[in-house]
Each structure stands twice: as structure tokens, then as C-alpha cells.
GROMACS .gro file of C-alpha atoms in nm:
model
  514
    1UNK     CA    1   0.007  -0.003   0.007
    2UNK     CA    2   0.156   0.337  -0.105
    3UNK     CA    3   0.218   0.580   0.177
    4UNK     CA    4   0.002   0.894   0.178
    5UNK     CA    5   0.071   1.262   0.259
    6UNK     CA    6  -0.194   1.515   0.348
    7UNK     CA    7  -0.093   1.865   0.219
    8UNK     CA    8  -0.263   2.183   0.303
    9UNK     CA    9  -0.087   2.522   0.327
   10UNK     CA   10  -0.120   2.896   0.349
   11UNK     CA   11   0.229   2.957   0.281
   12UNK     CA   12   0.302   2.784  -0.055
   13UNK     CA   13   0.697   2.882  -0.049
   14UNK     CA   14   0.879   2.583  -0.196
   15UNK     CA   15   0.567   2.369  -0.193
   16UNK     CA   16   0.577   2.243  -0.547
   17UNK     CA   17   0.926   2.112  -0.551
   18UNK     CA   18   0.864   1.950  -0.218
   19UNK     CA   19   0.556   1.780  -0.331
   20UNK     CA   20   0.726   1.661  -0.659
   21UNK     CA   21   0.991   1.497  -0.437
   22UNK     CA   22   0.733   1.315  -0.220
   23UNK     CA   23   0.558   1.197  -0.539
   24UNK     CA   24   0.892   1.061  -0.687
   25UNK     CA   25   0.939   0.876  -0.358
   26UNK     CA   26   0.610   0.689  -0.435
   27UNK     CA   27   0.392   0.894  -0.193
   28UNK     CA   28   0.028   0.971  -0.278
   29UNK     CA   29  -0.083   1.329  -0.211
   30UNK     CA   30  -0.422   1.436  -0.048
   31UNK     CA   31  -0.506   1.791  -0.062
   32UNK     CA   32  -0.752   2.077  -0.006
   33UNK     CA   33  -0.879   2.400  -0.135
   34UNK     CA   34  -0.589   2.630  -0.272
   35UNK     CA   35  -0.333   2.414  -0.206
   36UNK     CA   36  -0.490   2.133  -0.408
   37UNK     CA   37  -0.547   2.404  -0.693
   38UNK     CA   38  -0.177   2.473  -0.692
   39UNK     CA   39  -0.068   2.121  -0.703
   40UNK     CA   40  -0.285   2.029  -0.987
   41UNK     CA   41  -0.176   2.335  -1.183
   42UNK     CA   42   0.171   2.210  -1.145
   43UNK     CA   43   0.071   1.884  -1.312
   44UNK     CA   44   0.101   1.663  -1.012
   45UNK     CA   45  -0.150   1.416  -0.937
   46UNK     CA   46  -0.349   1.491  -0.629
   47UNK     CA   47  -0.658   1.355  -0.428
   48UNK     CA   48  -0.914   1.573  -0.276
   49UNK     CA   49  -0.980   1.544   0.097
   50UNK     CA   50  -1.341   1.473   0.004
   51UNK     CA   51  -1.225   1.158  -0.171
   52UNK     CA   52  -1.095   1.049   0.160
   53UNK     CA   53  -1.361   1.137   0.386
   54UNK     CA   54  -1.657   1.070   0.148
   55UNK     CA   55  -1.805   1.407   0.279
   56UNK     CA   56  -1.792   1.754   0.140
   57UNK     CA   57  -1.618   2.076   0.249
   58UNK     CA   58  -1.883   2.258   0.420
   59UNK     CA   59  -1.940   2.607   0.599
   60UNK     CA   60  -1.699   2.788   0.344
   61UNK     CA   61  -1.430   2.544   0.419
   62UNK     CA   62  -1.439   2.580   0.799
   63UNK     CA   63  -1.507   2.195   0.814
   64UNK     CA   64  -1.305   1.970   0.567
   65UNK     CA   65  -1.023   1.785   0.769
   66UNK     CA   66  -1.216   1.735   1.115
   67UNK     CA   67  -1.315   1.387   1.011
   68UNK     CA   68  -1.234   1.014   1.154
   69UNK     CA   69  -1.099   0.927   0.820
   70UNK     CA   70  -0.836   1.189   0.847
   71UNK     CA   71  -0.749   1.172   1.242
   72UNK     CA   72  -0.790   0.794   1.238
   73UNK     CA   73  -0.521   0.777   0.967
   74UNK     CA   74  -0.317   1.009   1.155
   75UNK     CA   75  -0.358   0.876   1.510
   76UNK     CA   76  -0.345   0.505   1.477
   77UNK     CA   77  -0.049   0.338   1.620
   78UNK     CA   78   0.102   0.117   1.363
   79UNK     CA   79   0.235  -0.151   1.597
   80UNK     CA   80  -0.106  -0.186   1.769
   81UNK     CA   81  -0.299  -0.449   1.594
   82UNK     CA   82  -0.624  -0.355   1.759
   83UNK     CA   83  -0.565   0.014   1.619
   84UNK     CA   84  -0.484  -0.120   1.273
   85UNK     CA   85  -0.771  -0.365   1.274
   86UNK     CA   86  -1.022  -0.083   1.366
   87UNK     CA   87  -0.922   0.145   1.098
   88UNK     CA   88  -0.909  -0.132   0.840
   89UNK     CA   89  -1.255  -0.228   0.917
   90UNK     CA   90  -1.367   0.132   0.878
   91UNK     CA   91  -1.202   0.161   0.552
   92UNK     CA   92  -0.955   0.424   0.678
   93UNK     CA   93  -0.601   0.422   0.517
   94UNK     CA   94  -0.310   0.555   0.723
   95UNK     CA   95  -0.159   0.908   0.663
   96UNK     CA   96   0.210   0.888   0.704
   97UNK     CA   97   0.308   1.253   0.617
   98UNK     CA   98   0.128   1.589   0.700
   99UNK     CA   99   0.259   1.903   0.532
  100UNK     CA  100   0.048   2.195   0.715
  101UNK     CA  101   0.101   2.557   0.793
  102UNK     CA  102  -0.162   2.763   0.928
  103UNK     CA  103  -0.409   3.053   0.852
  104UNK     CA  104  -0.195   3.374   0.874
  105UNK     CA  105  -0.343   3.493   1.202
  106UNK     CA  106  -0.028   3.689   1.308
  107UNK     CA  107  -0.017   3.879   0.965
  108UNK     CA  108  -0.385   3.942   0.980
  109UNK     CA  109  -0.362   4.114   1.316
  110UNK     CA  110  -0.040   4.303   1.233
  111UNK     CA  111  -0.234   4.508   0.974
  112UNK     CA  112  -0.338   4.847   1.108
  113UNK     CA  113  -0.701   4.868   1.200
  114UNK     CA  114  -0.762   4.507   1.136
  115UNK     CA  115  -1.142   4.434   1.156
  116UNK     CA  116  -1.235   4.195   1.453
  117UNK     CA  117  -1.433   3.966   1.219
  118UNK     CA  118  -1.127   3.933   0.990
  119UNK     CA  119  -0.896   3.834   1.293
  120UNK     CA  120  -1.163   3.573   1.408
  121UNK     CA  121  -1.187   3.433   1.047
  122UNK     CA  122  -0.801   3.382   1.042
  123UNK     CA  123  -0.807   3.138   1.332
  124UNK     CA  124  -0.723   2.805   1.173
  125UNK     CA  125  -0.904   2.516   1.357
  126UNK     CA  126  -0.841   2.218   1.134
  127UNK     CA  127  -0.461   2.286   1.071
  128UNK     CA  128  -0.339   2.269   1.448
  129UNK     CA  129  -0.563   1.980   1.489
  130UNK     CA  130  -0.384   1.775   1.217
  131UNK     CA  131  -0.057   1.907   1.327
  132UNK     CA  132  -0.100   1.798   1.684
  133UNK     CA  133  -0.254   1.453   1.573
  134UNK     CA  134   0.049   1.382   1.354
  135UNK     CA  135   0.277   1.516   1.604
  136UNK     CA  136   0.153   1.287   1.878
  137UNK     CA  137   0.199   1.004   1.668
  138UNK     CA  138   0.539   1.086   1.544
  139UNK     CA  139   0.671   0.756   1.555
  140UNK     CA  140   0.474   0.677   1.261
  141UNK     CA  141   0.381   1.009   1.089
  142UNK     CA  142   0.626   1.272   0.967
  143UNK     CA  143   0.482   1.618   1.033
  144UNK     CA  144   0.624   1.921   0.850
  145UNK     CA  145   0.490   2.283   0.952
  146UNK     CA  146   0.788   2.494   0.823
  147UNK     CA  147   0.884   2.516   0.458
  148UNK     CA  148   1.241   2.563   0.583
  149UNK     CA  149   1.234   2.194   0.653
  150UNK     CA  150   1.126   2.078   0.311
  151UNK     CA  151   1.469   2.015   0.181
  152UNK     CA  152   1.580   1.815   0.503
  153UNK     CA  153   1.290   1.598   0.491
  154UNK     CA  154   1.331   1.529   0.097
  155UNK     CA  155   1.688   1.448   0.159
  156UNK     CA  156   1.619   1.220   0.445
  157UNK     CA  157   1.367   0.980   0.265
  158UNK     CA  158   1.492   0.624   0.234
  159UNK     CA  159   1.414   0.357   0.011
  160UNK     CA  160   1.071   0.292   0.204
  161UNK     CA  161   0.973   0.654   0.160
  162UNK     CA  162   1.036   0.708   0.540
  163UNK     CA  163   1.265   0.947   0.746
  164UNK     CA  164   1.458   0.842   1.067
  165UNK     CA  165   1.302   0.857   1.398
  166UNK     CA  166   1.526   1.138   1.525
  167UNK     CA  167   1.405   1.362   1.257
  168UNK     CA  168   1.052   1.275   1.307
  169UNK     CA  169   1.086   1.386   1.680
  170UNK     CA  170   1.270   1.700   1.606
  171UNK     CA  171   0.975   1.797   1.369
  172UNK     CA  172   0.712   1.693   1.611
  173UNK     CA  173   0.887   1.913   1.878
  174UNK     CA  174   0.883   2.211   1.627
  175UNK     CA  175   0.504   2.138   1.572
  176UNK     CA  176   0.413   2.183   1.941
  177UNK     CA  177   0.599   2.494   1.965
  178UNK     CA  178   0.445   2.610   1.654
  179UNK     CA  179   0.090   2.556   1.749
  180UNK     CA  180   0.153   2.682   2.108
  181UNK     CA  181   0.287   2.999   1.965
  182UNK     CA  182   0.000   3.032   1.731
  183UNK     CA  183  -0.242   2.984   2.032
  184UNK     CA  184  -0.056   3.233   2.240
  185UNK     CA  185  -0.098   3.503   2.000
  186UNK     CA  186  -0.477   3.414   1.957
  187UNK     CA  187  -0.494   3.443   2.334
  188UNK     CA  188  -0.321   3.747   2.376
  189UNK     CA  189  -0.539   3.902   2.098
  190UNK     CA  190  -0.849   3.816   2.267
  191UNK     CA  191  -0.732   3.879   2.617
  192UNK     CA  192  -0.667   4.255   2.495
  193UNK     CA  193  -0.990   4.279   2.318
  194UNK     CA  194  -1.192   4.194   2.651
  195UNK     CA  195  -0.950   4.439   2.842
  196UNK     CA  196  -0.807   4.169   3.077
  197UNK     CA  197  -0.483   4.332   3.220
  198UNK     CA  198  -0.351   4.061   3.423
  199UNK     CA  199  -0.523   3.729   3.315
  200UNK     CA  200  -0.511   3.402   3.543
  201UNK     CA  201  -0.299   3.236   3.278
  202UNK     CA  202  -0.003   3.423   3.102
  203UNK     CA  203   0.112   3.262   2.780
  204UNK     CA  204   0.388   3.456   2.589
  205UNK     CA  205   0.552   3.388   2.243
  206UNK     CA  206   0.846   3.523   2.092
  207UNK     CA  207   1.056   3.415   1.784
  208UNK     CA  208   1.418   3.375   1.764
  209UNK     CA  209   1.583   3.668   1.604
  210UNK     CA  210   1.944   3.568   1.623
  211UNK     CA  211   2.175   3.343   1.830
  212UNK     CA  212   2.433   3.519   2.049
  213UNK     CA  213   2.811   3.433   2.097
  214UNK     CA  214   2.727   3.441   2.495
  215UNK     CA  215   2.507   3.607   2.737
  216UNK     CA  216   2.623   3.883   3.001
  217UNK     CA  217   2.937   3.688   3.044
  218UNK     CA  218   3.143   3.440   2.826
  219UNK     CA  219   3.036   3.149   3.030
  220UNK     CA  220   2.663   3.222   2.984
  221UNK     CA  221   2.473   3.100   2.661
  222UNK     CA  222   2.234   3.342   2.519
  223UNK     CA  223   2.003   3.407   2.226
  224UNK     CA  224   1.784   3.720   2.117
  225UNK     CA  225   1.407   3.666   2.082
  226UNK     CA  226   1.172   3.924   1.949
  227UNK     CA  227   0.792   3.998   1.980
  228UNK     CA  228   0.620   3.828   1.669
  229UNK     CA  229   0.409   4.150   1.621
  230UNK     CA  230   0.696   4.362   1.533
  231UNK     CA  231   0.714   4.723   1.647
  232UNK     CA  232   0.914   4.932   1.395
  233UNK     CA  233   1.022   5.161   1.712
  234UNK     CA  234   1.214   4.902   1.894
  235UNK     CA  235   1.571   4.745   1.908
  236UNK     CA  236   1.430   4.434   1.807
  237UNK     CA  237   1.325   4.599   1.460
  238UNK     CA  238   1.629   4.809   1.419
  239UNK     CA  239   1.820   4.798   1.090
  240UNK     CA  240   2.174   4.744   1.129
  241UNK     CA  241   2.367   4.906   0.845
  242UNK     CA  242   2.723   4.825   0.962
  243UNK     CA  243   2.941   4.640   1.208
  244UNK     CA  244   2.963   4.306   1.366
  245UNK     CA  245   2.669   4.140   1.532
  246UNK     CA  246   2.513   4.287   1.833
  247UNK     CA  247   2.604   4.118   2.186
  248UNK     CA  248   2.382   4.049   2.476
  249UNK     CA  249   2.504   4.328   2.649
  250UNK     CA  250   2.495   4.557   2.337
  251UNK     CA  251   2.124   4.488   2.305
  252UNK     CA  252   2.037   4.579   2.654
  253UNK     CA  253   2.237   4.890   2.650
  254UNK     CA  254   2.097   5.020   2.322
  255UNK     CA  255   1.733   4.922   2.435
  256UNK     CA  256   1.824   5.150   2.744
  257UNK     CA  257   1.949   5.421   2.508
  258UNK     CA  258   1.645   5.414   2.295
  259UNK     CA  259   1.409   5.434   2.586
  260UNK     CA  260   1.594   5.752   2.704
  261UNK     CA  261   1.622   5.924   2.369
  262UNK     CA  262   1.249   5.878   2.299
  263UNK     CA  263   1.166   6.112   2.566
  264UNK     CA  264   1.276   6.403   2.372
  265UNK     CA  265   1.120   6.610   2.105
  266UNK     CA  266   1.398   6.857   2.077
  267UNK     CA  267   1.727   6.763   1.938
  268UNK     CA  268   1.890   6.532   2.189
  269UNK     CA  269   2.196   6.300   2.236
  270UNK     CA  270   2.216   6.012   2.486
  271UNK     CA  271   2.541   5.834   2.598
  272UNK     CA  272   2.476   5.510   2.780
  273UNK     CA  273   2.727   5.283   2.950
  274UNK     CA  274   2.602   4.953   3.146
  275UNK     CA  275   2.250   5.071   3.093
  276UNK     CA  276   2.293   5.386   3.278
  277UNK     CA  277   2.314   5.741   3.118
  278UNK     CA  278   2.668   5.887   3.132
  279UNK     CA  279   2.592   6.187   2.911
  280UNK     CA  280   2.267   6.363   2.795
  281UNK     CA  281   2.240   6.664   2.613
  282UNK     CA  282   1.965   6.881   2.429
  283UNK     CA  283   2.028   7.176   2.195
  284UNK     CA  284   1.914   7.381   1.906
  285UNK     CA  285   2.059   7.093   1.678
  286UNK     CA  286   2.160   6.748   1.730
  287UNK     CA  287   2.517   6.850   1.684
  288UNK     CA  288   2.507   7.078   1.974
  289UNK     CA  289   2.317   6.820   2.174
  290UNK     CA  290   2.581   6.579   2.118
  291UNK     CA  291   2.861   6.809   2.222
  292UNK     CA  292   2.698   6.875   2.534
  293UNK     CA  293   2.647   6.480   2.609
  294UNK     CA  294   3.020   6.434   2.529
  295UNK     CA  295   3.109   6.731   2.760
  296UNK     CA  296   2.899   6.572   3.038
  297UNK     CA  297   3.142   6.298   3.082
  298UNK     CA  298   3.410   6.249   2.804
  299UNK     CA  299   3.578   5.960   2.990
  300UNK     CA  300   3.274   5.724   3.046
  301UNK     CA  301   3.134   5.773   2.706
  302UNK     CA  302   3.445   5.580   2.580
  303UNK     CA  303   3.343   5.250   2.455
  304UNK     CA  304   2.967   5.336   2.514
  305UNK     CA  305   2.665   5.358   2.313
  306UNK     CA  306   2.536   5.696   2.147
  307UNK     CA  307   2.168   5.766   2.053
  308UNK     CA  308   2.044   6.049   1.865
  309UNK     CA  309   1.708   6.162   1.753
  310UNK     CA  310   1.787   6.343   1.442
  311UNK     CA  311   1.972   6.221   1.128
  312UNK     CA  312   2.356   6.194   1.147
  313UNK     CA  313   2.533   6.420   0.899
  314UNK     CA  314   2.870   6.452   0.793
  315UNK     CA  315   2.984   6.692   1.045
  316UNK     CA  316   2.842   6.498   1.333
  317UNK     CA  317   2.983   6.164   1.197
  318UNK     CA  318   3.326   6.327   1.202
  319UNK     CA  319   3.285   6.404   1.583
  320UNK     CA  320   3.161   6.038   1.627
  321UNK     CA  321   3.431   5.887   1.428
  322UNK     CA  322   3.690   6.051   1.678
  323UNK     CA  323   3.634   5.810   1.969
  324UNK     CA  324   3.565   5.460   2.034
  325UNK     CA  325   3.186   5.374   2.043
  326UNK     CA  326   3.023   5.042   2.049
  327UNK     CA  327   2.706   5.143   1.889
  328UNK     CA  328   2.541   5.460   1.726
  329UNK     CA  329   2.150   5.475   1.707
  330UNK     CA  330   1.971   5.716   1.485
  331UNK     CA  331   1.675   5.768   1.276
  332UNK     CA  332   1.876   5.809   0.972
  333UNK     CA  333   2.228   5.860   0.828
  334UNK     CA  334   2.330   6.072   0.528
  335UNK     CA  335   2.547   5.886   0.271
  336UNK     CA  336   2.858   6.097   0.382
  337UNK     CA  337   2.810   6.009   0.736
  338UNK     CA  338   2.795   5.627   0.669
  339UNK     CA  339   3.108   5.649   0.454
  340UNK     CA  340   3.281   5.832   0.742
  341UNK     CA  341   3.176   5.599   1.016
  342UNK     CA  342   3.242   5.297   0.824
  343UNK     CA  343   3.608   5.402   0.731
  344UNK     CA  344   3.844   5.218   0.939
  345UNK     CA  345   3.557   5.124   1.211
  346UNK     CA  346   3.457   4.775   1.078
  347UNK     CA  347   3.309   4.672   1.411
  348UNK     CA  348   3.118   5.000   1.499
  349UNK     CA  349   2.761   4.893   1.492
  350UNK     CA  350   2.544   5.157   1.307
  351UNK     CA  351   2.161   5.104   1.384
  352UNK     CA  352   1.863   5.280   1.235
  353UNK     CA  353   1.549   5.306   1.431
  354UNK     CA  354   1.231   5.472   1.350
  355UNK     CA  355   1.170   5.730   1.618
  356UNK     CA  356   0.871   5.894   1.481
  357UNK     CA  357   0.620   5.691   1.701
  358UNK     CA  358   0.531   5.819   2.055
  359UNK     CA  359   0.658   5.596   2.339
  360UNK     CA  360   0.455   5.287   2.371
  361UNK     CA  361   0.286   5.151   2.676
  362UNK     CA  362   0.490   4.824   2.675
  363UNK     CA  363   0.437   4.556   2.922
  364UNK     CA  364   0.745   4.484   3.110
  365UNK     CA  365   0.848   4.103   3.200
  366UNK     CA  366   1.107   4.042   3.459
  367UNK     CA  367   1.214   3.684   3.540
  368UNK     CA  368   1.270   3.570   3.889
  369UNK     CA  369   1.366   3.226   4.007
  370UNK     CA  370   1.035   3.028   3.976
  371UNK     CA  371   0.836   3.309   3.826
  372UNK     CA  372   0.772   3.625   3.652
  373UNK     CA  373   0.703   3.985   3.751
  374UNK     CA  374   0.475   4.158   3.513
  375UNK     CA  375   0.410   4.546   3.507
  376UNK     CA  376   0.331   4.837   3.277
  377UNK     CA  377   0.666   5.006   3.149
  378UNK     CA  378   0.714   5.332   3.315
  379UNK     CA  379   0.624   5.572   3.031
  380UNK     CA  380   0.512   5.872   3.284
  381UNK     CA  381   0.731   6.190   3.204
  382UNK     CA  382   0.729   6.557   3.312
  383UNK     CA  383   0.421   6.626   3.116
  384UNK     CA  384   0.216   6.377   3.336
  385UNK     CA  385   0.313   6.565   3.670
  386UNK     CA  386   0.348   6.908   3.532
  387UNK     CA  387  -0.011   7.026   3.656
  388UNK     CA  388   0.055   6.875   4.001
  389UNK     CA  389   0.393   7.037   4.059
  390UNK     CA  390   0.409   7.194   4.416
  391UNK     CA  391   0.674   7.437   4.499
  392UNK     CA  392   0.731   7.386   4.885
  393UNK     CA  393   1.006   7.643   4.960
  394UNK     CA  394   0.993   8.002   5.009
  395UNK     CA  395   1.180   8.069   4.686
  396UNK     CA  396   1.017   7.957   4.345
  397UNK     CA  397   1.219   7.839   4.054
  398UNK     CA  398   1.327   8.079   3.818
  399UNK     CA  399   1.226   8.003   3.434
  400UNK     CA  400   1.566   7.875   3.367
  401UNK     CA  401   1.583   7.655   3.663
  402UNK     CA  402   1.217   7.517   3.566
  403UNK     CA  403   1.354   7.412   3.237
  404UNK     CA  404   1.667   7.239   3.391
  405UNK     CA  405   1.446   7.061   3.650
  406UNK     CA  406   1.226   6.949   3.370
  407UNK     CA  407   1.519   6.802   3.190
  408UNK     CA  408   1.659   6.651   3.511
  409UNK     CA  409   1.345   6.493   3.607
  410UNK     CA  410   1.313   6.316   3.265
  411UNK     CA  411   1.673   6.206   3.292
  412UNK     CA  412   1.671   6.052   3.652
  413UNK     CA  413   1.387   5.821   3.559
  414UNK     CA  414   1.653   5.612   3.359
  415UNK     CA  415   1.907   5.592   3.630
  416UNK     CA  416   1.922   5.284   3.856
  417UNK     CA  417   1.778   5.364   4.214
  418UNK     CA  418   1.888   5.508   4.424
  419UNK     CA  419   1.929   5.789   4.156
  420UNK     CA  420   2.044   6.143   4.158
  421UNK     CA  421   2.088   6.351   3.832
  422UNK     CA  422   2.243   6.711   3.797
  423UNK     CA  423   2.154   6.921   3.510
  424UNK     CA  424   2.337   7.251   3.406
  425UNK     CA  425   2.292   7.458   3.087
  426UNK     CA  426   2.116   7.180   2.884
  427UNK     CA  427   2.333   6.889   2.961
  428UNK     CA  428   2.364   6.627   3.250
  429UNK     CA  429   2.672   6.713   3.439
  430UNK     CA  430   2.650   6.445   3.715
  431UNK     CA  431   2.491   6.116   3.804
  432UNK     CA  432   2.477   5.879   4.092
  433UNK     CA  433   2.288   5.561   4.056
  434UNK     CA  434   2.250   5.225   4.206
  435UNK     CA  435   2.347   5.331   4.554
  436UNK     CA  436   2.215   5.181   4.866
  437UNK     CA  437   2.159   5.525   5.028
  438UNK     CA  438   2.031   5.854   4.870
  439UNK     CA  439   2.312   6.081   5.020
  440UNK     CA  440   2.573   5.846   4.878
  441UNK     CA  441   2.424   5.885   4.531
  442UNK     CA  442   2.412   6.263   4.567
  443UNK     CA  443   2.783   6.265   4.657
  444UNK     CA  444   2.886   6.065   4.355
  445UNK     CA  445   2.696   6.290   4.131
  446UNK     CA  446   2.834   6.604   4.300
  447UNK     CA  447   3.185   6.476   4.291
  448UNK     CA  448   3.157   6.369   3.912
  449UNK     CA  449   3.009   6.716   3.823
  450UNK     CA  450   3.296   6.903   4.014
  451UNK     CA  451   3.280   7.278   3.941
  452UNK     CA  452   2.984   7.231   3.702
  453UNK     CA  453   2.754   7.212   4.028
  454UNK     CA  454   2.760   7.570   4.066
  455UNK     CA  455   2.431   7.703   3.934
  456UNK     CA  456   2.299   7.338   3.853
  457UNK     CA  457   1.977   7.174   3.952
  458UNK     CA  458   1.931   6.823   4.106
  459UNK     CA  459   1.673   6.561   4.063
  460UNK     CA  460   1.607   6.246   4.290
  461UNK     CA  461   1.397   5.946   4.161
  462UNK     CA  462   1.240   5.912   4.504
  463UNK     CA  463   1.198   6.128   4.834
  464UNK     CA  464   1.477   6.225   5.070
  465UNK     CA  465   1.429   6.043   5.396
  466UNK     CA  466   1.652   6.301   5.567
  467UNK     CA  467   1.789   6.646   5.510
  468UNK     CA  468   2.142   6.548   5.449
  469UNK     CA  469   2.114   6.528   5.070
  470UNK     CA  470   1.985   6.883   5.050
  471UNK     CA  471   2.260   6.987   5.267
  472UNK     CA  472   2.541   6.827   5.028
  473UNK     CA  473   2.366   6.975   4.744
  474UNK     CA  474   2.348   7.339   4.889
  475UNK     CA  475   2.740   7.328   4.972
  476UNK     CA  476   2.819   7.226   4.628
  477UNK     CA  477   2.628   7.513   4.470
  478UNK     CA  478   2.293   7.354   4.358
  479UNK     CA  479   2.023   7.602   4.335
  480UNK     CA  480   1.700   7.398   4.266
  481UNK     CA  481   1.593   7.054   4.346
  482UNK     CA  482   1.307   6.831   4.208
  483UNK     CA  483   1.184   6.531   4.399
  484UNK     CA  484   0.868   6.334   4.457
  485UNK     CA  485   0.831   6.428   4.838
  486UNK     CA  486   0.616   6.209   5.054
  487UNK     CA  487   0.862   6.142   5.346
  488UNK     CA  488   0.735   6.188   5.702
  489UNK     CA  489   1.058   6.414   5.733
  490UNK     CA  490   0.979   6.611   5.424
  491UNK     CA  491   0.961   6.956   5.632
  492UNK     CA  492   1.342   6.893   5.761
  493UNK     CA  493   1.430   6.885   5.383
  494UNK     CA  494   1.227   7.197   5.312
  495UNK     CA  495   1.359   7.396   5.603
  496UNK     CA  496   1.726   7.284   5.483
  497UNK     CA  497   1.643   7.422   5.129
  498UNK     CA  498   1.509   7.739   5.284
  499UNK     CA  499   1.826   7.788   5.477
  500UNK     CA  500   2.009   7.778   5.177
  501UNK     CA  501   1.792   7.971   4.947
  502UNK     CA  502   1.747   7.653   4.721
  503UNK     CA  503   1.406   7.630   4.534
  504UNK     CA  504   1.236   7.284   4.595
  505UNK     CA  505   0.958   7.127   4.372
  506UNK     CA  506   0.770   6.833   4.478
  507UNK     CA  507   0.616   6.607   4.187
  508UNK     CA  508   0.421   6.355   4.374
  509UNK     CA  509   0.550   6.062   4.158
  510UNK     CA  510   0.871   5.850   4.220
  511UNK     CA  511   1.070   5.665   3.951
  512UNK     CA  512   1.227   5.367   4.123
  513UNK     CA  513   1.422   5.168   3.885
  514UNK     CA  514   1.581   4.841   4.017
   0.00000   0.00000   0.00000
């Protein structure tokens, strides 16, 4: 009895060549709908699914393969006599190959303003059922869900039109990953449709974008996975124009840099090292902004990542080319700029990222041993607290100080807690982050800024538990402070600010970043 293959695909890439190889191996082809028509048009003999089921396709093709003649032929265990006697008595012939890929649900919901009914109509029912039946019985059935595996299967066919068990097992594992990912996308779509923020079951799916040489350290294995519904404004969707492959640490740093640069509408430049900003500048032009970011810390920027929110021109490229950088991120580059940056910089990674979109309300997932923490990404900025600002000191900030406080508050959100950021004349002049006490973070920031503290402003990601931070700031020449407030000892900090004629503003919002 000839072996049979059931073929029904949405993606017809490489299909005809593969089916020809199956037929050459003596395998009969069964097919449905558009797949059957494509095979027939190629002059390849093919049977209709209705010839197997003795039942017509109904409900606009919604029901065609959901039939005992199909699933009996797939699920019968070949070395169980009672199974084989049962299907023989019912006139069911075994199906030995399943070549199926699914309705394009991901592609459908990726379209802007997709209609709900269109999304629902592109949920495949029969396809996953066939794949799972075949994968469950993989000792006897070869199941192929990915056109990338066609050549491997064709080359592995032996004289008996069969493939090795190890390959069948690998293909079955891929099927279960494939259908699980498909179901996860559907579940996520419906969960969002009904407004469920934190469902009782959380099923996530990501697609492998690239293997990585190693993780955070050389002894750690790693890979990069991306959201299947691609957002053009993310690092995962960045277009790499030049340089060697991104590393694990590169990707994390680049993501941090992109998160900071997208806070700014005006021309801005951000330098990042180990996921912390080491220089941020704003100006009338992106060139001026970069000069300020570089001036903020010309030592730490070495070997770091620079993100810019305007096109890189030749003049800016010359400046960037003069120091060692790992990555440059920008929305675009002039041809002259690319030529300059590529010259003698074969490893410098140039990333192009769409920065036209507003910051998205991403969900943030953080793994812990045995579980996962889920939260909304902190996308709140100065505009969200501006109406509720409260000046708590005798002296109000000047207009220039308020501009600097706004800038400082935007920056400090992206520094590891405990965090202090100092701003003077459109650039970050000092930063203290990741400290176990707030006054320690302030001392680091003040020491880093040196003489640039004179006339600078200070921002804090959380309230001052004591007045010591205010006193250290005053002694260094800080003129204004912005912080959330909310400590039971707020009045002590206010009194200290009044003592040194510092203007202090409370925001009512903190920005912890662990």
C-alpha cells in the first residue's frame, strides 16, 4: 500500500518542488482548497480530501479535515494490532506525512485597524488539529509545519519513503512549539479585546531573532528573541547598517539608550554605559546636543553607546568617528556620514531605528527564580506631573531653573535607584545611580560634576528620607531641586532648602528603577 501525505498550506513557499519529491518517492498526495489547485496546476496527481472522507467541504471550508477518516489515519498506532484492525474495518487508510502551515493570524492582526471579524476568520482550527494529531503519533507520521524543513525531509527519505525517528521527533517538537505560539497569539489578541490586564494564565510567545555568542558573560549561553508582532520603533526591529553582530550586553544597552532618547522632542543626544546614562544633552541642533552629551562625561562615553533623535550628518559623523564607540543609534544617516563612520571602523555598529512614534505602553516582564513579574513600563514623564507640581520652599524656581528641572526629572527616571541626576545649561553634568543610600548617590553625582555643580539643579528618583542630601547639594552650589516628596520628614528637607535659598519642587511621583 502506497504511503500518503496530507498537504494543506497557507504559505506555499517551496511547496511544488517538495511535493514533486514526495511523489517521486512513491507517496500519494491528498490536499484541500487552494493548495490542491496549486498542485494540480503544476501537473502533479493529487486527491481531494473529500475522496478520503466521502464528505464535502462545508461552511465555506471551515469543516473539511475534521473527520475520523483523517484523524483515524493520523492517530492509529501502527504496531497496535487493535488500532490497525479498527481503521481497516472502517475503510480508513493510514496517513504517513502531514505538510501543514496555518492561516496567517499573525499577519492579519499585524495590519493597522484590522477588523475583529477578519481576525476571527483567520483562526485556523483544522490545521492545528492535524498537526497535533500527527505530532502525537510521530513514531509513524512525519509532520512538517515549516517550509524551511522541506529540503531536510526530502533529503532524508529512504527507500521505504520514510525518514529517521530522530528527525520525526525534532519535527514533532517544532510542531508543538508552532501551535503553542499560534495559540498564544490568539489568546493575547482576545485578552486585549476584552480588556483583561493580568489574566489568570499568562502565555507569551517570541520568535528567535538571532543566536548570540554568549550572554552577560562569556560562560553564559544566550539568544535574542523578538515579539512576533513587530514594532518598528524598537531595538528588535532596528536595521543594522554596519558593524559586527550585536552582543547580549549591546542589545540591553541599546534598548536603554533608545528608551531615554525617545523622551525628547527637541534635538537630543544620549550616551549610555552599562544601561545607565553617562551623558545627555539637548540643544538647538543634534550636533549641539551631542557636544553637550560628550562634555558631560568624556571619559565614560568611551566604549559606550550613543543615541541621537535626528539624522547624523557628515559633521556629526566626524565627531563620532573620533572616539571609540560600540553602537550609534539614529533615525537616519546621510550617505557621507555612513562613509565616514564605516571608514576604519569595521566593528562599529550603526543602527537605524524609527523614532517617529510616541513611546508605547509596553508591558515589562522580569524573570525571577520560579516566576515572572509583570508590570506596565514606566512611560510617565514630566508632562504627566506638570499640572500637579508643588513648590514647597519660600523661593520659587526661575524660568531657567524650571527648564533644567524638567530636563533633570526626565533623566533621573532612567538611572538605577537610588538615583540622583544633575543638570546645568542643557546637559547632564553628574549622575549617581544604583546606590544603597540617597546621600551616597548625591555625593557621587556632585563629585563627578565638580565645578559644574555651581548653578546646577538636582533631581531625585524618590523622596529624601533625611535632609542630608539637601545640605550636600547646597554646599556644592545647587540652586534648585525636584523630587517626589512624601517622606514623613519632608519638612526637614524643606527647612534645609530654605536655609540655603534653594528652590524645591515636589512632583508626587517617584521613578524607582531596580
